Coordinates of C-alpha atoms in Angstrom, one line a residue:
Chain A
M1 CA -19.2 -9.5 -7.3
D2 CA -19.8 -6.4 -5.4
D3 CA -21.1 -6.9 -2.1
Q4 CA -19.6 -4.1 -0.5
G5 CA -20.3 -0.3 -1.6
C6 CA -18.0 2.6 -0.8
P7 CA -18.3 3.3 3.1
R8 CA -18.9 7.1 2.5
C9 CA -20.8 7.7 -0.8
K10 CA -22.5 4.1 -0.7
T11 CA -24.4 4.5 -3.6
T12 CA -22.0 5.5 -5.8
K13 CA -20.3 1.9 -6.4
Y14 CA -23.5 0.3 -7.2
R15 CA -24.5 2.7 -9.8
N16 CA -20.6 2.5 -11.5
P17 CA -19.0 -0.8 -11.3
S18 CA -16.3 0.5 -13.1
L19 CA -15.4 2.4 -10.0
K20 CA -12.2 1.2 -8.5
L21 CA -12.1 0.6 -4.4
M22 CA -8.7 2.0 -2.8
V23 CA -7.4 0.4 0.3
N24 CA -5.3 2.2 2.6
V25 CA -2.9 1.1 5.6
C26 CA -5.9 0.5 8.2
G27 CA -7.7 -1.6 5.6
H28 CA -10.5 0.2 4.8
T29 CA -11.9 0.8 1.5
L30 CA -12.9 4.0 -0.3
C31 CA -13.8 4.6 -3.6
E32 CA -11.8 6.8 -6.1
N33 CA -14.2 9.6 -5.8
C34 CA -14.3 9.7 -2.3
V35 CA -10.4 9.6 -1.9
E36 CA -10.2 12.7 -4.2
M37 CA -13.3 14.4 -1.5
L38 CA -11.2 13.6 1.3
F39 CA -8.0 15.0 0.5
V40 CA -9.6 18.0 -1.0
R41 CA -10.9 19.0 2.0
G42 CA -7.4 18.7 3.8
S43 CA -8.2 16.3 6.3
G44 CA -6.9 12.9 6.3
N45 CA -8.5 10.7 8.3
C46 CA -10.0 7.5 7.5
V47 CA -13.7 7.4 7.7
Q48 CA -14.1 4.3 10.0
C49 CA -11.3 4.2 12.2
D50 CA -9.9 7.7 12.3
T51 CA -6.2 7.1 11.6
P52 CA -4.2 9.8 9.9
L53 CA -3.5 9.2 6.2
R54 CA -1.6 10.3 3.3
K55 CA -3.0 10.1 -0.2
N56 CA -0.4 7.9 -1.6
N57 CA -1.1 5.4 0.8
F58 CA -3.8 4.4 -0.8
R59 CA -3.6 1.6 -3.4
V60 CA -5.9 0.2 -5.9
Q61 CA -7.9 -2.8 -4.2
L62 CA -6.6 -6.1 -5.7
F63 CA -9.1 -8.5 -3.6
E64 CA -12.3 -8.9 -2.5
D65 CA -11.6 -8.6 0.8
P66 CA -9.6 -5.3 2.3
T67 CA -8.4 -7.0 4.8
V68 CA -6.5 -9.2 2.6
D69 CA -5.1 -6.4 0.8
K70 CA -4.1 -4.7 4.0
E71 CA -2.3 -7.9 5.1
V72 CA -0.2 -8.0 1.5
E73 CA 0.9 -4.8 2.0
I74 CA 1.8 -5.4 5.5
R75 CA 3.8 -8.7 4.6
K76 CA 5.4 -6.7 1.8
K77 CA 7.1 -4.4 4.1
V78 CA 7.8 -7.1 6.8
L79 CA 9.7 -9.3 4.0
K80 CA 11.7 -6.4 3.0
I81 CA 13.4 -6.7 6.6
Y82 CA 12.9 -10.0 7.2
N83 CA 14.5 -11.5 4.0
K84 CA 16.6 -14.7 4.8
R85 CA 16.2 -17.7 2.6
D86 CA 16.6 -21.2 3.2
F87 CA 20.4 -21.8 2.5
D88 CA 20.9 -19.4 5.3
F89 CA 19.7 -21.7 7.8
P90 CA 21.6 -24.8 9.0
S91 CA 18.8 -27.1 9.5
L92 CA 15.0 -27.2 8.3
R93 CA 13.7 -26.7 11.8
E94 CA 15.6 -23.4 12.3
Y95 CA 14.2 -22.3 9.0
N96 CA 10.9 -23.3 10.0
D97 CA 11.0 -21.3 13.2
Y98 CA 12.1 -18.4 11.5
L99 CA 9.2 -18.6 9.4
E100 CA 6.8 -19.2 11.8
Q101 CA 8.3 -15.8 13.5
V102 CA 7.4 -14.1 10.4
E103 CA 4.1 -15.4 10.2
D104 CA 3.4 -14.0 13.7
I105 CA 4.5 -10.8 13.1
V106 CA 2.2 -10.2 10.0
Y107 CA -0.6 -11.7 11.8
N108 CA 0.0 -9.3 14.8
L109 CA 0.3 -6.2 12.8
T110 CA -2.8 -7.2 10.6
N111 CA -5.1 -7.8 13.4
N112 CA -3.7 -4.9 15.3
V113 CA -2.6 -7.4 18.2
D114 CA 0.3 -6.4 20.0
V115 CA 1.3 -3.7 17.6
E116 CA 4.0 -2.1 20.0
N117 CA 5.5 -5.3 21.0
T118 CA 5.8 -6.3 17.2
K119 CA 7.1 -3.2 16.1
L120 CA 9.5 -3.4 18.6
K121 CA 11.0 -7.4 17.8
M122 CA 11.1 -6.0 14.1
E123 CA 13.7 -2.9 14.8
Q124 CA 15.4 -5.3 17.3
Y125 CA 15.9 -7.8 14.4
Q126 CA 16.8 -5.2 11.8
R127 CA 19.6 -3.9 14.1
E128 CA 21.0 -7.4 14.7
N129 CA 20.9 -8.9 11.2
R130 CA 21.5 -5.4 9.1
D131 CA 24.4 -6.9 7.0
I132 CA 22.3 -10.2 6.1
I133 CA 19.7 -8.3 5.3
Q134 CA 21.7 -6.1 2.9
R135 CA 23.4 -9.0 1.5
N136 CA 19.9 -10.5 0.9
K137 CA 18.5 -7.3 -0.8
A138 CA 21.5 -7.7 -3.1
K139 CA 21.1 -11.0 -4.1
L140 CA 17.2 -10.6 -4.6
T141 CA 17.8 -7.7 -6.7
R142 CA 20.3 -9.4 -8.7
E143 CA 17.9 -12.7 -9.4
Q144 CA 15.2 -10.2 -10.3
E145 CA 17.5 -8.7 -12.7
E146 CA 18.4 -11.9 -14.5
L147 CA 14.7 -12.6 -14.5
E148 CA 13.8 -9.5 -16.1
E149 CA 16.5 -10.0 -18.6
L150 CA 15.2 -13.5 -19.8
L151 CA 11.8 -12.2 -20.0
L152 CA 13.0 -9.3 -22.1
L153 CA 15.1 -11.8 -24.5
E154 CA 12.0 -13.8 -24.9
Q155 CA 9.9 -10.7 -25.8
Q156 CA 12.6 -9.4 -28.2
S157 CA 12.8 -13.0 -29.9
N158 CA 8.6 -12.8 -30.3
E159 CA 8.8 -9.4 -31.9
Q160 CA 11.2 -10.4 -34.3
R161 CA 9.6 -13.6 -35.2
R162 CA 6.3 -11.3 -35.8
L163 CA 8.0 -9.0 -37.7
E164 CA 9.6 -11.7 -40.0
V165 CA 6.2 -13.2 -40.6
L166 CA 4.9 -10.1 -41.5
Q167 CA 7.6 -9.4 -43.8
E168 CA 7.4 -12.6 -45.4
E169 CA 3.5 -12.1 -46.1
Q170 CA 4.2 -8.7 -47.8
R171 CA 7.0 -10.3 -50.0
Q172 CA 4.5 -13.1 -51.3
L173 CA 1.8 -10.4 -51.8
Q174 CA 3.9 -8.2 -54.0
A175 CA 5.3 -11.3 -55.9
K176 CA 1.9 -11.7 -56.6
R177 CA 0.9 -8.7 -57.6
K178 CA 3.8 -8.4 -60.0
N179 CA 3.0 -11.7 -61.4
K180 CA -0.5 -10.1 -62.5
Q181 CA 0.8 -6.9 -63.7
A182 CA 3.3 -9.0 -65.8
L183 CA 0.5 -10.9 -67.2
L184 CA -1.6 -7.7 -68.1
D185 CA 1.6 -6.1 -69.7
E186 CA 2.1 -9.1 -71.6
L187 CA -1.4 -9.5 -72.9
E188 CA -1.2 -5.9 -74.0
Q189 CA 2.3 -6.2 -75.8
S190 CA 3.2 -9.6 -77.1
Q191 CA 2.2 -11.2 -80.2
L192 CA 1.3 -14.6 -78.7
P193 CA -2.6 -15.8 -78.7
A194 CA -3.9 -14.9 -75.6
T195 CA -4.6 -18.6 -74.4
I196 CA -0.9 -19.2 -74.5
L197 CA -0.3 -16.3 -72.6
L198 CA -2.9 -17.4 -69.9
A199 CA -1.6 -20.8 -69.8
Q200 CA 2.2 -19.4 -69.3
H201 CA 0.9 -17.3 -66.5
K202 CA -1.2 -20.1 -64.7
V203 CA 2.3 -22.3 -64.7
R204 CA 4.2 -19.2 -63.2
A205 CA 1.4 -18.8 -60.6
S206 CA 1.6 -22.2 -59.6
Q207 CA 5.3 -22.1 -59.4
L208 CA 5.0 -19.1 -57.1
E209 CA 2.7 -21.0 -54.9
T210 CA 4.7 -24.2 -54.4
Q211 CA 7.7 -21.8 -53.4
I212 CA 5.6 -20.3 -50.9
E213 CA 4.5 -23.5 -49.4
Q214 CA 8.2 -24.3 -49.3
Q215 CA 9.2 -21.4 -47.8
K216 CA 6.7 -21.8 -45.1
Q217 CA 7.3 -25.4 -44.3
T218 CA 11.3 -24.6 -44.1
V219 CA 12.0 -24.8 -40.2
K220 CA 14.6 -22.6 -39.1
P221 CA 17.3 -24.7 -37.6
T222 CA 17.4 -23.7 -33.8
S223 CA 20.3 -23.8 -31.7
L224 CA 18.7 -24.1 -28.6
F225 CA 16.1 -27.0 -26.9
S226 CA 12.9 -26.0 -25.4
T227 CA 14.8 -26.4 -21.7
G228 CA 17.5 -24.1 -22.7
I229 CA 20.2 -26.4 -23.3
N230 CA 22.5 -25.7 -26.3
M231 CA 22.5 -28.6 -28.9
R232 CA 26.0 -28.6 -29.3
Q233 CA 26.2 -29.4 -25.4
T234 CA 26.8 -32.8 -24.4
V235 CA 25.1 -33.6 -21.2
S236 CA 26.5 -35.9 -18.8
L237 CA 24.2 -39.0 -17.8
L238 CA 25.1 -40.7 -15.2
P239 CA 24.7 -44.5 -15.0
V240 CA 21.4 -46.1 -13.4
P241 CA 22.5 -48.1 -10.5
Q242 CA 21.8 -51.9 -11.4
I243 CA 19.9 -53.8 -8.9
E244 CA 21.0 -57.3 -9.1
D245 CA 18.4 -59.8 -8.4
I246 CA 17.8 -63.7 -8.6
L247 CA 16.6 -64.3 -12.1
Y248 CA 12.9 -66.3 -12.0
H249 CA 13.1 -69.7 -13.2
Y250 CA 9.9 -71.2 -14.3
K251 CA 9.1 -74.2 -12.4
P252 CA 5.6 -75.9 -14.3
L253 CA 3.2 -76.9 -11.1
Q254 CA 2.8 -80.5 -9.8
V255 CA -0.6 -81.4 -8.5
Q256 CA -0.7 -84.8 -6.6
T257 CA -3.7 -86.4 -7.4
Y258 CA -3.3 -89.8 -5.4
G259 CA -4.7 -91.7 -8.4
P260 CA -3.9 -92.9 -12.1
T261 CA -2.7 -90.1 -14.6
V262 CA -5.5 -88.7 -16.5
P263 CA -5.3 -88.5 -20.1
E264 CA -4.9 -84.7 -21.7
L265 CA -8.1 -83.0 -22.9
E266 CA -6.9 -82.7 -26.3
H267 CA -5.8 -86.6 -26.3
L268 CA -9.4 -87.6 -25.6
S269 CA -11.0 -88.0 -28.6
R270 CA -8.1 -89.8 -30.3
L271 CA -8.2 -92.6 -27.5
G272 CA -11.4 -92.8 -28.2
Y273 CA -13.3 -91.6 -25.1
L274 CA -15.8 -89.4 -26.8
N275 CA -17.4 -92.2 -28.4
H276 CA -19.2 -93.2 -25.3
V277 CA -19.9 -89.6 -24.1
R278 CA -23.4 -87.8 -25.0
A279 CA -22.5 -85.7 -28.2
A280 CA -22.6 -81.8 -27.8
L281 CA -25.8 -80.2 -29.4
P282 CA -25.1 -77.3 -31.8
Q283 CA -26.7 -75.0 -29.2
D284 CA -24.1 -76.1 -26.8
T285 CA -21.3 -75.9 -29.0
A286 CA -22.0 -71.9 -29.7
G287 CA -21.1 -71.3 -25.8
G288 CA -17.8 -73.1 -26.6
Y289 CA -18.6 -76.6 -24.9
T290 CA -17.4 -79.7 -26.4
S291 CA -18.4 -82.9 -25.0
A292 CA -14.5 -83.3 -24.2
L293 CA -14.9 -81.1 -21.5
A294 CA -17.5 -83.5 -19.8
C295 CA -15.7 -86.4 -20.7
Y296 CA -12.5 -85.1 -19.1
R297 CA -14.2 -83.8 -15.9
A298 CA -15.9 -87.3 -15.3
I299 CA -12.3 -89.2 -15.8
Q300 CA -10.6 -86.6 -13.4
D301 CA -13.3 -87.4 -10.8
A302 CA -12.9 -91.1 -11.5
F303 CA -9.5 -91.0 -10.9
S304 CA -8.7 -88.5 -8.5
G305 CA -8.0 -89.9 -4.8
L306 CA -8.3 -93.6 -6.2
Y307 CA -5.1 -95.1 -5.0
P308 CA -5.6 -95.9 -1.2
E309 CA -3.3 -93.6 1.2
K310 CA 0.1 -94.7 1.7
G311 CA 1.0 -95.9 5.1
Chain B
M1 CA -11.1 -81.7 -7.4
Y2 CA -11.3 -84.2 -4.9
H3 CA -7.5 -84.4 -4.3
N4 CA -7.3 -80.7 -3.0
S5 CA -10.3 -80.6 -1.3
S6 CA -11.4 -79.9 2.1
Q7 CA -13.3 -83.4 2.2
R8 CA -9.8 -85.0 1.8
K9 CA -8.2 -82.8 4.3
Y10 CA -10.6 -82.8 7.2
W11 CA -13.6 -85.2 6.6
I12 CA -12.1 -88.3 5.7
F13 CA -11.2 -90.7 8.9
K14 CA -9.2 -93.5 9.4
S15 CA -11.8 -96.1 10.8
E16 CA -15.0 -97.1 12.2
E17 CA -13.6 -96.7 15.5
E18 CA -12.4 -93.3 15.1
L19 CA -15.8 -92.2 13.8
E20 CA -17.6 -94.5 16.7
Q21 CA -15.2 -92.4 19.3
M22 CA -16.3 -88.8 17.5
R23 CA -19.8 -89.7 18.3
C24 CA -19.4 -90.9 21.8
K25 CA -17.9 -88.0 22.6
A26 CA -20.8 -85.5 21.5
N27 CA -23.1 -87.7 23.6
Q28 CA -21.0 -87.4 26.5
K29 CA -20.4 -83.8 26.1
F30 CA -24.5 -83.1 25.8
R31 CA -24.6 -85.3 28.9
N32 CA -22.1 -83.3 31.0
K33 CA -23.5 -80.2 29.9
T34 CA -27.2 -80.8 31.0
L35 CA -25.9 -82.3 34.3
E36 CA -23.8 -79.2 35.0
S37 CA -26.7 -77.1 34.1
G38 CA -28.5 -78.4 37.4
K39 CA -32.2 -78.9 36.3
H40 CA -34.3 -80.7 38.2
G41 CA -35.4 -84.3 37.5
V42 CA -32.4 -85.1 35.5
T43 CA -31.3 -88.7 35.6
E44 CA -29.0 -90.9 33.6
S45 CA -31.7 -92.9 32.8
M46 CA -33.3 -90.0 30.6
F47 CA -30.4 -90.2 28.3
L48 CA -30.2 -91.9 25.0
E49 CA -27.4 -94.4 24.7
R50 CA -25.1 -94.8 21.5
H51 CA -26.7 -97.5 19.9
E52 CA -30.5 -95.8 20.7
E53 CA -28.9 -92.6 19.1
D54 CA -27.7 -94.5 16.1
V55 CA -31.3 -96.4 15.9
L56 CA -32.8 -92.7 15.4
F57 CA -30.2 -91.4 13.3
R58 CA -30.8 -93.8 10.6
H59 CA -34.2 -93.5 11.0
Y60 CA -34.1 -89.7 10.1
E61 CA -31.9 -90.5 7.5
R62 CA -34.0 -92.4 5.7
R63 CA -36.8 -90.0 6.1
L64 CA -34.4 -87.5 4.6
L65 CA -33.7 -89.7 1.7
D66 CA -37.5 -90.2 1.2
F67 CA -38.0 -86.3 1.4
C68 CA -35.3 -85.8 -1.2
N69 CA -36.8 -88.5 -3.7
A70 CA -40.4 -87.0 -3.2
F71 CA -39.3 -83.6 -3.9
K72 CA -40.7 -81.5 -6.5
P73 CA -39.1 -80.5 -8.8
A74 CA -36.8 -83.7 -9.0
M75 CA -33.8 -83.1 -7.1
P76 CA -30.6 -84.4 -8.9
K77 CA -28.4 -87.2 -7.1
S78 CA -25.7 -84.9 -5.9
V79 CA -27.8 -82.9 -3.9
V80 CA -29.6 -85.7 -2.2
G81 CA -26.0 -87.0 -1.8
T82 CA -24.6 -83.7 -0.3
A83 CA -27.8 -83.5 2.2
A84 CA -27.1 -86.9 3.4
M85 CA -23.5 -86.1 3.8
Y86 CA -24.0 -82.6 5.7
F87 CA -26.3 -84.9 7.9
R88 CA -23.9 -87.3 8.8
R89 CA -21.1 -84.7 9.3
F90 CA -23.2 -82.6 11.7
Y91 CA -24.0 -85.7 13.9
L92 CA -20.4 -86.7 14.0
N93 CA -19.7 -83.8 16.3
N94 CA -23.4 -83.2 17.8
S95 CA -25.7 -85.3 19.9
I96 CA -29.1 -86.1 18.5
M97 CA -30.3 -84.9 22.2
E98 CA -29.0 -81.6 21.5
Y99 CA -30.6 -80.9 18.0
H100 CA -33.6 -82.7 16.9
P101 CA -32.8 -84.4 13.6
R102 CA -36.2 -83.1 12.3
I103 CA -35.2 -79.9 11.6
I104 CA -31.5 -80.6 10.9
M105 CA -32.6 -83.1 8.0
L106 CA -34.6 -80.3 6.4
T107 CA -31.8 -77.6 7.1
C108 CA -29.6 -79.9 5.3
A109 CA -31.5 -80.4 2.5
Y110 CA -32.1 -76.7 2.0
L111 CA -28.6 -75.9 2.2
S112 CA -27.5 -78.5 -0.1
C113 CA -30.3 -77.2 -2.8
K114 CA -28.3 -74.0 -2.4
V115 CA -24.7 -75.1 -2.3
D116 CA -25.3 -77.4 -5.4
E117 CA -26.9 -74.7 -7.5
F118 CA -30.4 -76.1 -7.3
N119 CA -32.6 -73.4 -7.2
V120 CA -35.6 -73.4 -5.4
S121 CA -37.1 -70.8 -3.4
S122 CA -37.9 -71.3 0.1
T123 CA -41.7 -71.3 -0.1
Q124 CA -41.2 -73.9 -2.9
F125 CA -39.0 -75.9 -0.7
V126 CA -41.4 -76.3 2.4
G127 CA -44.4 -76.6 0.0
N128 CA -43.1 -80.0 -0.4
L129 CA -43.8 -80.9 3.3
L130 CA -47.2 -82.4 2.5
Q131 CA -48.3 -82.9 5.9
E132 CA -48.4 -79.6 7.1
T133 CA -50.6 -76.1 6.3
P134 CA -49.2 -73.3 5.1
A135 CA -48.7 -71.6 8.3
G136 CA -47.3 -74.7 9.7
Q137 CA -44.9 -74.7 6.5
E138 CA -43.9 -71.2 7.5
M139 CA -43.1 -71.8 10.9
V140 CA -40.8 -74.7 9.7
L141 CA -39.4 -72.3 7.2
E142 CA -38.5 -70.0 10.3
Q143 CA -36.6 -73.0 12.1
I144 CA -34.8 -74.0 9.1
L145 CA -33.5 -70.5 8.7
E146 CA -32.7 -70.4 12.2
Y147 CA -30.4 -73.5 12.2
E148 CA -28.7 -72.8 9.1
L149 CA -26.0 -70.7 10.3
L150 CA -25.8 -73.3 13.0
L151 CA -25.3 -75.9 10.1
I152 CA -23.0 -74.2 8.3
Q153 CA -20.9 -73.6 11.3
Q154 CA -20.8 -77.2 12.2
L155 CA -19.4 -78.3 8.9
I156 CA -16.8 -75.7 9.7
F157 CA -17.8 -74.1 6.4
H158 CA -16.6 -77.1 4.7
L159 CA -19.6 -76.8 1.8
V160 CA -18.4 -78.7 -0.9
V161 CA -18.9 -82.3 -1.2
H162 CA -17.7 -84.6 -3.5
N163 CA -20.2 -87.7 -4.4
P164 CA -19.4 -90.5 -6.1
Y165 CA -21.9 -90.4 -8.6
R166 CA -19.7 -88.8 -11.5
P167 CA -16.8 -90.7 -10.5
M168 CA -18.9 -93.6 -11.3
E169 CA -19.7 -92.0 -14.9
G170 CA -16.2 -91.6 -15.3
L171 CA -15.2 -95.4 -14.7
L172 CA -18.0 -96.3 -17.0
I173 CA -16.5 -94.3 -19.7
D174 CA -13.2 -95.3 -19.2
L175 CA -14.4 -99.2 -19.0
K176 CA -16.1 -98.7 -22.3
T177 CA -13.1 -97.1 -23.8
R178 CA -10.2 -98.9 -22.3
Y179 CA -11.1 -102.6 -21.6
P180 CA -12.9 -104.2 -24.4
V181 CA -12.6 -107.3 -22.6
L182 CA -16.2 -106.2 -21.0
E183 CA -18.8 -106.4 -23.5
S184 CA -21.6 -103.8 -22.0
P185 CA -20.7 -101.9 -19.1
E186 CA -24.3 -100.6 -19.1
S187 CA -25.5 -103.6 -17.7
L188 CA -23.5 -102.7 -14.3
R189 CA -25.0 -99.5 -13.9
K190 CA -28.1 -100.3 -12.4
S191 CA -26.5 -102.5 -9.8
A192 CA -24.0 -99.9 -9.3
D193 CA -26.4 -97.2 -8.7
D194 CA -28.2 -99.4 -6.0
F195 CA -24.9 -99.9 -4.5
L196 CA -23.8 -96.2 -4.3
T197 CA -27.4 -95.5 -2.7
Q198 CA -26.9 -98.0 -0.2
A199 CA -23.4 -96.8 0.6
A200 CA -24.8 -93.2 1.2
M201 CA -26.7 -94.6 4.3
T202 CA -23.2 -95.7 5.8
D203 CA -20.3 -94.2 7.2
A204 CA -18.4 -95.0 3.4
G205 CA -18.5 -91.6 2.7
L206 CA -16.4 -90.1 5.8
L207 CA -13.9 -93.2 5.4
F208 CA -13.1 -93.5 1.9
S209 CA -12.7 -91.3 -1.4
P210 CA -15.9 -91.1 -3.9
S211 CA -13.5 -92.5 -6.8
Q212 CA -12.8 -95.5 -4.4
I213 CA -16.6 -95.9 -3.6
A214 CA -17.5 -96.1 -7.0
L215 CA -15.0 -98.6 -8.2
T216 CA -16.1 -101.0 -5.5
A217 CA -19.7 -100.0 -6.8
I218 CA -18.7 -101.2 -10.2
L219 CA -16.5 -104.1 -9.0
N220 CA -19.4 -105.2 -7.1
A221 CA -22.0 -105.1 -9.6
A222 CA -19.6 -107.2 -12.1
S223 CA -18.9 -109.8 -9.4
R224 CA -22.9 -110.0 -8.9
A225 CA -23.1 -110.4 -12.7
G226 CA -20.2 -113.1 -12.6
L227 CA -17.6 -111.2 -14.0
N228 CA -13.7 -110.5 -12.8
L229 CA -12.4 -107.2 -13.4
M230 CA -9.2 -107.4 -11.6
S231 CA -7.4 -107.3 -14.8
Y232 CA -8.9 -103.8 -15.1
L233 CA -7.6 -102.7 -12.2
T234 CA -4.1 -104.2 -12.7
E235 CA -3.9 -103.4 -16.5
C236 CA -5.7 -100.1 -16.8
L237 CA -5.3 -98.3 -13.8
G238 CA -1.6 -98.9 -13.4
L239 CA -1.4 -101.1 -10.4
K240 CA 0.3 -103.8 -11.9
D241 CA 3.7 -103.1 -10.5
D242 CA 2.4 -101.7 -7.3
K243 CA 1.5 -104.9 -5.1
E244 CA 1.3 -103.1 -2.0
A245 CA -1.3 -100.7 -3.4
L246 CA -3.2 -103.4 -5.2
S247 CA -3.6 -105.2 -2.1
K248 CA -4.6 -101.9 0.3
M249 CA -7.1 -101.3 -2.8
C250 CA -8.7 -104.7 -2.1
D251 CA -8.5 -104.3 1.4
T252 CA -10.6 -100.8 1.1
M253 CA -13.1 -102.7 -0.8
R254 CA -13.9 -105.2 1.3
R255 CA -14.1 -102.9 4.2
M256 CA -16.6 -101.0 2.5
K257 CA -18.7 -103.8 1.7
N258 CA -18.7 -105.0 5.2
L259 CA -20.0 -101.6 6.0
L260 CA -23.2 -102.2 3.9
K261 CA -23.9 -105.7 5.0
K262 CA -23.4 -104.3 8.6
Y263 CA -26.4 -102.0 8.1
E264 CA -29.6 -102.6 9.6
L265 CA -32.8 -101.3 8.8
P266 CA -34.4 -99.5 12.0
K267 CA -37.1 -101.4 13.5
P268 CA -40.5 -99.4 14.0
E269 CA -41.0 -100.1 17.5
E270 CA -37.6 -99.6 18.5
V271 CA -37.9 -96.3 16.6
N272 CA -40.9 -95.0 18.2
V273 CA -39.7 -95.8 22.0
Y274 CA -36.5 -93.8 21.2
K275 CA -38.4 -91.2 19.7
Q276 CA -40.6 -90.6 22.9
R277 CA -37.4 -90.4 25.0
L278 CA -35.8 -87.9 22.5
E279 CA -39.1 -85.7 22.6
R280 CA -38.9 -86.2 26.1
I281 CA -35.4 -85.2 26.3
H282 CA -35.9 -82.1 23.9
A283 CA -38.8 -80.7 25.8
E284 CA -37.2 -80.8 29.0
F285 CA -33.4 -79.2 27.8
A286 CA -33.7 -78.0 24.4
T287 CA -35.7 -75.3 24.9
S288 CA -33.1 -73.2 26.7
N289 CA -30.4 -74.6 24.5
K290 CA -31.9 -73.7 21.3
W291 CA -31.1 -69.5 21.8
K292 CA -27.9 -70.5 23.4
S293 CA -26.6 -72.6 20.3
V294 CA -27.5 -70.2 17.6
T295 CA -24.7 -67.7 18.4
L296 CA -24.2 -65.6 15.3
T297 CA -27.7 -64.5 14.6
L298 CA -27.1 -61.8 11.9
P299 CA -30.1 -60.1 10.8
G300 CA -29.4 -60.5 7.1
W301 CA -29.5 -64.5 7.4
Q302 CA -33.1 -64.6 8.4
Q303 CA -34.3 -63.4 4.7
P304 CA -36.1 -66.1 3.1
V305 CA -34.0 -66.7 -0.4
T306 CA -36.3 -65.9 -3.3

């Protein structure tokens, strides 16, 4: 899992797997301790590439490969500027071209290819599309807010349900305790014999149990389907387009045998053919063979092609 | 079934003349091919004429039937019939001078065993060639495997052959059931069987359907026993109203009987003479032809079948 150590203190990472690695804008990692050490001394340069750094630029590493983290950071920044959406473009081709542009920029910045030009390009784009960027930013925040609201709602309803369940349990426990207490009191005070009291108590306890069971089973009627549509709401269903096709009409197969008609397999025994065929042994009939089959085949062969060709 | 088989579509011809024409064409084709190849010492007199080819063909056909009848384990009749039909069909489009009948005959028998599901291993098959040593048998097996694909090709891959044996059984059953006038159809069986074996040595299989051959066999046997079965034809086979069909049927049967009558046994002296000439032709020309003719030698085909 940890094939790389902190480049400064090297050993510390192996000895202490819970130690987190931090990544900065140049893409190099440093463990938490080393970050502290570096900024205690006041010098803010990366160990490997010597770029000036600020302490708050360090973020906890999420990915195993620090270059991935670096790219993610860069992408976030780029997308803050290049935030057009697919409906901003008149055609798919243009949208794809735009996306390719964005990717090129991110690639260049990540791999330190042509950084100057890329930065210039970005600034130019920012200047040109300032209002679009603003508009999209606003839209994005709005969408995010809506999502957050939904999440909040869901959380709240979950909480509520949990609380209700807890309360129900509490109530049931209390009811049981009360019942027991009542039994004890009665045993103390009443004049009736103990067995009758016990029987009464048992009846009451079972009644209580059934009550609890019923309560558990009553499902609270909801007003919402799982997809979010209200139950009262009528959803319009468009009629499915009818595909008209010619109805298939079965025509039985006609086979020309060029000979007399062969009697049906089932009629062979009735017509007396089977008297002249060797009878099937028990081991033959076990497999489904009947003498009618052999007879039928012989007759078919005898009659097939018997008539001379016409013309 | 026969009525939608490849046999009916492709291997039934109108007349004996048509068959004769095809054979002449095959003969001519071989002659032209050899003359064009420009080998030395080629003369017209070396080639076999049609009637000479015929004699040799009949001779080798008999040898094929003898081989099949002496086969151990006993070969069913349908296998023998199929082998004979393959042999006949092959030499309809090819000349004897091009492919030696000795090998083709064994290849036909071998293929027929496979197609008709009469399971014989290749070693068992060549084991039936009693005049050869085991090494000789191996060589023959190799040759058989070489020619197998060629044979299948020349049969245009139409491997299912409908023989008249089962139709004959069916007709006997029908006679017993629907024609009580005839007391014992079983007595006709032996004679009809002989008729069928004889018919296998003629071109009947290439001109008529197997059920017609079987019917002719039975009627022949009946007429030899002095019985008239024409009422069977009219009543039971539904030809009462169809005069034309009935007359055509009789015509067919007459033609078939003629074919059988015309059959001549090959005379041994003639056979020997022609055989020598055939061997000479093969020695001269066939060695180069052998490798050219087997066009699709895929390695898989060379495996002996177990």
